[in-house]
DNA sequence: CTGAAAGCGCTTACAG
DNA sequence: CTGAAAGCGCTTACAG
């Protein structure tokens, strides 16, 4: 049960040098005579010495660990980001402490405190509702912090996203071009700024630009599950929609299946574009036309940004916008 | 940038007690006079003192952090386990360091070493191929370790699973009862012991029990993606199968959609049962009949087991088998 | 290029 | 119930 049998002290003694010297070779400090470096390295190998990261953390004030706050790992959108984050973290020798919050404010605040207590070198936050209280907490974090796939309406916190508004307009352009005039917009929650502010804002603007009225009977504000997608089917259809944009893939799948059950042909009689390309979009029949969000990259770039900040490197732009495209699969004409 | 302004020393001075006493109240040690406890607590609040977990870790040799090795967070099966793990960890005040390995042996070994270096109090391993080399590494881990949703053929390592063999037999029983005699078995990889040993073994046994021959033309050994599921469609059908059991949900969805594209009616002409109930099973039309695996619970129970082991509690059974059922959705008669 | 010493912020016997 | 002191295993100036 002795977790840490051999310490730096053992290596020093065995190699006939001081702990400082051992520390230097372990940390790749160049100021070590090649022959003594060699000797120390041999002893390290021989004793199978593994530096204790906790002791290093205490002494150096760097833990090479970053905290990652995620609503739910089980959500494909977020787990795709998380994968990008972990892969880049791994490249830069960081580990990730991942914690699920379900976007519950109390939990988020608790987790944040907890992570700081553990002396993480940085934190990545994911979540689509940043209340003023949460924003204040996020701002007061003493370590570098970046938002991944999450926007800061106040434009203060570093973040990595796509241009959700532009993506909305691109999607609408396709649907308008195909002759649709009554286009639904089905989003997750009024609490999610990306939906209720950015996308909905772009939705309205695009309608104005095309000289079309905005019909709020076609806008659904709390559909974030398969079941919700099924449930809104009747209303969307009876209100005359001939197309719809979904923020949530699962809701879109629910709607699509409801359409199938009701014998409504997609895309012939109804077109659909979803906003988050998760794996799901390719698993339906027809496959869902989608905004191609570089989810993995958003996570990866977020972590890369964070490493720069942790390293005190100059960072020109702290509000990174990655490119998107629209992929017309089978639910658009 | 001062991450740790106020220390236990500041609190001690301010409260007019020793560091030891502050430590006692922070750790809930009962041997503190109520009045001095109160005083210390006031100062803690006033100074907003947050104990440094790294220093605690070094001094106490407990980091309240566990390592979680996962093939891919993006995989619904594993992320469901991970969610259960994190929730229970959170209850017991542990954090989770999550690392993706893609089941790559080198990465797994590296990660394991890395986690131990960080002095995790325990580790949870997920992965479906435990080679002898990996097994040796896993066994030599000095902290408690449990396998979640992963089996140890050698029966040495603590683990939490369902009885995959029994689930296979239950699934086959349904298909046999419905009159099928040529039933395919589509699994992920020969490297995955759950598939190639346990499920395939049960598959053969069940056939023998029913006096039916095993036709290896109906067994596919490397289908773990949507595309794979589509690709095997022709062979499975031309070899006369009238039903199939899939280990991988995505592959099953691929097959199902291929069937749809080819006008083959499911379940009328072809029945399907999948082995892992991820969210996906409810998102297809028809919905996939499935073995109901308590994925969240497997993760949760694994973490609970681990807490007991880390706490040196008596653990009666270290090979936990959780119950499963079969849910007949729409792909069985 | 190398070592002695202090210090990181706690916990843990030990003594009283 | 409380404190003094040692120690956890490193890193970091500092001095040479």
Coordinates of C-alpha atoms in Angstrom, one line a residue, chain B:
Chain B
X1 CA -2.9 36.6 -9.9
X2 CA -2.4 35.5 -6.3
X3 CA -4.2 32.3 -6.3
X4 CA -3.9 31.6 -2.6
X5 CA -3.9 34.7 -0.7
X6 CA -5.2 33.5 2.6
X7 CA -3.7 30.4 4.3
X8 CA -4.4 28.4 7.4
X9 CA -1.7 30.5 9.0
X10 CA -3.6 33.7 8.5
X11 CA -6.7 32.2 10.0
X12 CA -4.8 30.9 13.0
X13 CA -3.2 34.3 13.7
X14 CA -6.5 36.2 13.2
X15 CA -8.4 33.8 15.4
X16 CA -5.7 33.6 18.0
X17 CA -5.3 29.9 17.8
X18 CA -2.8 27.4 16.4
X19 CA -2.8 26.1 12.8
X20 CA -3.6 22.7 14.3
X21 CA -6.8 24.0 15.8
X22 CA -7.9 25.6 12.5
X23 CA -7.1 22.3 10.8
X24 CA -9.3 20.6 13.3
X25 CA -12.3 22.7 12.7
X26 CA -11.9 22.6 8.9
X27 CA -11.8 18.8 9.1
X28 CA -14.7 18.6 11.5
X29 CA -12.6 17.1 14.3
X30 CA -14.9 17.0 17.3
X31 CA -12.1 17.8 19.8
X32 CA -12.6 21.5 19.7
X33 CA -14.3 23.6 22.3
X34 CA -17.5 25.0 20.8
X35 CA -16.6 28.6 21.5
X36 CA -13.2 28.4 19.8
X37 CA -14.8 26.5 16.9
X38 CA -17.2 29.3 16.5
X39 CA -14.5 31.9 16.6
X40 CA -12.4 30.0 14.0
X41 CA -15.4 29.6 11.8
X42 CA -16.1 33.3 11.9
X43 CA -12.6 34.1 10.9
X44 CA -12.7 31.6 8.1
X45 CA -15.9 33.2 6.7
X46 CA -14.6 36.7 7.2
X47 CA -11.3 35.9 5.4
X48 CA -13.0 33.7 2.9
X49 CA -10.5 31.0 3.6
X50 CA -10.4 28.1 1.2
X51 CA -8.1 25.2 2.2
X52 CA -5.5 24.4 -0.4
X53 CA -6.4 20.9 -1.6
X54 CA -2.9 20.3 -3.0
X55 CA -1.3 21.0 0.4
X56 CA -3.9 18.8 2.0
X57 CA -3.1 16.1 -0.5
X58 CA 0.5 16.2 0.2
X59 CA 0.2 16.2 4.0
X60 CA -2.6 13.7 4.2
X61 CA -1.8 11.5 1.2
X62 CA -5.4 11.7 0.1
X63 CA -6.3 13.8 -2.9
X64 CA -10.0 13.1 -3.1
X65 CA -9.5 12.6 -6.8
X66 CA -10.0 9.5 -8.7
X67 CA -8.8 8.7 -12.2
X68 CA -11.3 7.5 -14.8
X69 CA -10.0 5.8 -17.9
X70 CA -12.4 5.9 -20.8
X71 CA -12.1 4.8 -24.4
X72 CA -14.0 7.8 -25.8
X73 CA -16.4 10.2 -24.0
X74 CA -18.1 10.7 -27.3
X75 CA -19.4 7.1 -27.1
X76 CA -22.8 7.1 -25.5
X77 CA -22.2 3.8 -23.8
X78 CA -19.2 5.0 -22.0
X79 CA -20.4 8.5 -21.3
X80 CA -23.5 7.1 -19.6
X81 CA -21.2 5.1 -17.3
X82 CA -19.1 8.2 -16.8
X83 CA -22.1 10.2 -15.8
X84 CA -23.0 7.6 -13.1
X85 CA -19.4 7.7 -11.9
X86 CA -19.2 11.4 -11.6
X87 CA -22.5 11.8 -9.8
X88 CA -21.6 9.3 -7.2
X89 CA -18.1 10.7 -6.9
X90 CA -19.6 14.1 -6.4
X91 CA -21.8 12.8 -3.5
X92 CA -18.7 11.4 -1.8
X93 CA -16.7 14.6 -2.5
X94 CA -14.4 13.2 -5.0
X95 CA -13.4 14.7 -8.3
X96 CA -12.7 12.8 -11.4
X97 CA -9.8 13.1 -13.8
X98 CA -11.1 11.8 -17.0
X99 CA -8.8 10.6 -19.8
X100 CA -9.6 9.2 -23.2
X101 CA -7.6 6.4 -24.5
X102 CA -9.3 5.0 -27.6
X103 CA -8.4 1.7 -26.0
X104 CA -4.9 2.2 -27.3
X105 CA -2.6 0.1 -25.1
X106 CA 0.3 2.6 -25.0
X107 CA -2.0 5.4 -24.2
X108 CA -3.7 3.4 -21.5
X109 CA -0.4 2.5 -19.8
X110 CA 0.8 6.1 -20.1
X111 CA -2.4 7.4 -18.6
X112 CA -2.4 5.0 -15.8
X113 CA 1.1 6.0 -14.8
X114 CA 0.2 9.6 -15.1
X115 CA -2.8 9.2 -12.8
X116 CA -0.7 7.5 -10.2
X117 CA 1.8 10.3 -10.4
X118 CA -1.0 12.7 -9.6
X119 CA -1.7 10.5 -6.5
X120 CA -5.3 9.7 -7.3
X121 CA -7.0 7.8 -4.5
X122 CA -8.4 5.2 -6.9
X123 CA -9.1 4.5 -10.5
X124 CA -12.0 3.3 -12.6
X125 CA -11.1 1.6 -15.8
X126 CA -13.4 1.2 -18.8
X127 CA -12.5 -0.7 -21.9
X128 CA -13.4 -3.8 -23.7
X129 CA -10.1 -5.3 -24.4
X130 CA -7.8 -6.1 -21.5
X131 CA -4.7 -7.7 -22.9
X132 CA -2.3 -9.6 -20.6
X133 CA 0.0 -6.7 -20.6
X134 CA -2.7 -4.3 -19.6
X135 CA -4.0 -6.7 -17.0
X136 CA -0.6 -6.9 -15.4
X137 CA -0.5 -3.1 -15.3
X138 CA -4.0 -2.9 -13.8
X139 CA -3.1 -5.4 -11.2
X140 CA 0.0 -3.6 -10.1
X141 CA -1.9 -0.4 -9.5
X142 CA -1.2 0.4 -5.8
X143 CA -4.6 2.2 -5.3
X144 CA -8.0 0.6 -5.4
X145 CA -9.3 0.0 -8.9
X146 CA -12.5 -1.1 -10.4
X147 CA -13.6 -2.1 -13.9
X148 CA -16.9 -0.4 -15.0
X149 CA -18.8 -2.2 -17.7
X150 CA -15.7 -4.2 -18.5
X151 CA -14.9 -7.7 -17.6
X152 CA -11.8 -9.4 -16.3
X153 CA -11.6 -12.9 -17.8
X154 CA -9.2 -13.8 -15.1
X155 CA -11.7 -12.9 -12.4
X156 CA -9.2 -11.0 -10.4
X157 CA -10.0 -7.3 -10.7
X158 CA -13.1 -5.8 -9.0
X159 CA -15.8 -5.0 -11.5
X160 CA -19.4 -4.0 -12.1
X161 CA -21.3 -5.5 -15.1
X162 CA -24.4 -7.2 -16.1
X163 CA -24.5 -10.9 -17.0
X164 CA -23.8 -10.4 -20.7
X165 CA -24.1 -14.1 -21.4
X166 CA -27.5 -14.4 -19.8
X167 CA -28.7 -11.3 -21.7
X168 CA -27.6 -12.9 -24.9
X169 CA -29.6 -16.0 -24.1
X170 CA -32.6 -14.0 -23.1
X171 CA -32.5 -12.2 -26.4
X172 CA -32.1 -15.4 -28.4
X173 CA -35.0 -17.0 -26.6
X174 CA -37.3 -14.2 -27.8
X175 CA -36.0 -14.6 -31.4
X176 CA -36.3 -18.4 -31.2
X177 CA -39.8 -18.2 -29.9
X178 CA -40.8 -16.0 -32.7
X179 CA -39.7 -18.8 -35.1
X180 CA -36.3 -17.6 -36.2
X181 CA -33.8 -20.3 -36.8
X182 CA -31.1 -18.3 -38.6
X183 CA -30.1 -15.5 -36.3
X184 CA -27.1 -13.3 -36.9
X185 CA -24.8 -12.0 -34.3
X186 CA -23.0 -8.8 -35.2
X187 CA -20.4 -7.7 -32.8
X188 CA -17.7 -5.2 -32.5
X189 CA -14.3 -6.8 -32.4
X190 CA -12.6 -10.1 -31.6
X191 CA -10.6 -8.1 -29.2
X192 CA -13.5 -7.4 -27.1
X193 CA -13.9 -10.2 -24.6
X194 CA -17.5 -9.4 -23.8
X195 CA -18.3 -10.1 -27.4
X196 CA -15.9 -12.7 -28.5
X197 CA -15.9 -14.7 -25.4
X198 CA -19.0 -14.1 -23.3
X199 CA -21.7 -13.3 -25.8
X200 CA -20.5 -15.5 -28.5
X201 CA -20.1 -18.3 -26.0
X202 CA -23.7 -17.9 -24.9
X203 CA -24.7 -17.6 -28.5
X204 CA -23.3 -21.0 -29.3
X205 CA -24.6 -22.6 -26.1
X206 CA -28.1 -21.3 -26.8
X207 CA -28.0 -22.8 -30.2
X208 CA -26.9 -26.1 -28.9
X209 CA -29.6 -26.1 -26.3
X210 CA -32.2 -25.6 -29.0
X211 CA -30.6 -28.3 -31.2
X212 CA -29.7 -25.7 -33.8
X213 CA -26.4 -25.5 -35.7
X214 CA -24.2 -22.5 -35.4
X215 CA -23.7 -20.9 -38.7
X216 CA -20.6 -18.7 -38.6
X217 CA -21.6 -17.0 -41.9
X218 CA -24.1 -15.2 -39.7
X219 CA -21.5 -14.0 -37.3
X220 CA -19.8 -10.7 -38.0
X221 CA -16.9 -9.8 -35.9
X222 CA -16.0 -6.2 -36.6
X223 CA -19.0 -4.0 -36.8
X224 CA -18.8 -1.0 -34.5
X225 CA -20.1 1.9 -36.6
X226 CA -23.1 3.1 -38.5
X227 CA -21.3 2.4 -41.7
X228 CA -20.4 -1.1 -40.7
X229 CA -24.0 -1.8 -40.0
X230 CA -24.9 -0.8 -43.5
X231 CA -22.1 -2.7 -45.0
X232 CA -23.1 -6.1 -43.6
X233 CA -26.7 -5.8 -44.7
X234 CA -26.3 -7.7 -48.0
X235 CA -24.3 -10.6 -46.5
X236 CA -26.6 -11.1 -43.6
X237 CA -29.6 -11.2 -45.8
X238 CA -28.2 -13.3 -48.5
X239 CA -27.0 -15.8 -45.9
X240 CA -30.5 -16.3 -44.9
X241 CA -30.7 -14.6 -41.6
X242 CA -34.2 -13.6 -40.4
X243 CA -33.1 -11.8 -37.3
X244 CA -29.9 -10.5 -35.7
X245 CA -28.4 -9.4 -32.4
X246 CA -26.2 -6.4 -32.5
X247 CA -23.6 -5.5 -29.9
X248 CA -23.2 -2.0 -31.2
X249 CA -26.2 0.4 -31.3
X250 CA -24.8 2.5 -34.1
X251 CA -24.2 -0.6 -36.3
X252 CA -27.7 -1.7 -35.6
X253 CA -29.0 1.7 -36.7
X254 CA -26.9 1.5 -39.9
X255 CA -28.4 -2.0 -40.6
X256 CA -31.9 -0.8 -39.8
X257 CA -31.6 2.1 -42.2
X258 CA -30.1 -0.2 -44.9
X259 CA -33.2 -2.4 -44.4
X260 CA -35.4 0.6 -44.8
X261 CA -33.6 1.6 -47.9
X262 CA -34.0 -1.9 -49.3
X263 CA -37.7 -2.1 -48.5
X264 CA -37.2 -4.9 -46.0
X265 CA -39.8 -4.7 -43.3
X266 CA -38.7 -4.6 -39.7
X267 CA -39.8 -6.5 -37.6
X268 CA -42.2 -8.3 -40.0
X269 CA -39.4 -9.8 -42.1
X270 CA -36.5 -9.2 -39.9
X271 CA -36.1 -8.9 -36.2
X272 CA -33.4 -7.0 -34.3
X273 CA -32.3 -6.9 -30.7
X274 CA -29.4 -4.7 -29.6
X275 CA -27.3 -5.3 -26.6
X276 CA -26.5 -1.8 -25.3
X277 CA -29.4 0.5 -24.7
X278 CA -28.1 3.9 -25.4
X279 CA -30.2 6.9 -26.1
X280 CA -30.1 5.9 -29.7
X281 CA -32.5 3.0 -29.4
X282 CA -35.4 5.4 -29.0
X283 CA -34.5 7.6 -31.8
X284 CA -35.0 5.2 -34.7
X285 CA -38.2 4.2 -36.4
X286 CA -39.1 1.5 -35.4
X287 CA -37.4 1.8 -32.0
X288 CA -34.8 -0.8 -31.4
X289 CA -35.7 -3.7 -29.1
X290 CA -32.9 -3.9 -26.7
X291 CA -31.2 -5.4 -23.7
X292 CA -31.9 -2.9 -21.0
X293 CA -28.5 -2.3 -19.4
X294 CA -28.4 -0.1 -16.4
X295 CA -25.6 1.9 -17.8
X296 CA -25.8 4.8 -15.4
X297 CA -26.1 2.4 -12.5
X298 CA -23.1 0.4 -13.6
X299 CA -21.1 3.6 -13.4
X300 CA -22.6 4.7 -10.2
X301 CA -22.2 1.3 -8.5
X302 CA -18.6 1.2 -9.7
X303 CA -17.8 4.5 -8.1
X304 CA -19.6 3.4 -4.9
X305 CA -17.6 0.2 -4.8
X306 CA -14.5 2.3 -5.2
X307 CA -15.3 4.6 -2.4
X308 CA -15.7 1.6 -0.1
X309 CA -12.4 0.2 -1.2
X310 CA -10.7 3.6 -0.7
X311 CA -12.2 3.8 2.7
X312 CA -11.0 0.3 3.5
X313 CA -14.5 -0.8 4.2
X314 CA -15.3 -4.5 4.1
X315 CA -16.5 -5.3 0.7
X316 CA -18.3 -8.7 0.5
X317 CA -18.4 -9.0 -3.3
X318 CA -16.0 -7.4 -5.6
X319 CA -17.6 -8.8 -8.8
X320 CA -20.9 -7.1 -9.0
X321 CA -23.5 -8.2 -11.5
X322 CA -26.4 -5.9 -12.0
X323 CA -29.8 -7.1 -13.3
X324 CA -30.8 -6.6 -16.9
X325 CA -34.1 -7.0 -18.8
X326 CA -35.1 -7.1 -22.4
X327 CA -37.2 -4.3 -23.7
X328 CA -39.2 -5.2 -26.7
X329 CA -39.6 -2.1 -28.7
X330 CA -40.4 -2.1 -32.3
X331 CA -37.8 -4.4 -33.9
X332 CA -39.2 -7.6 -32.5
X333 CA -42.6 -9.1 -33.1

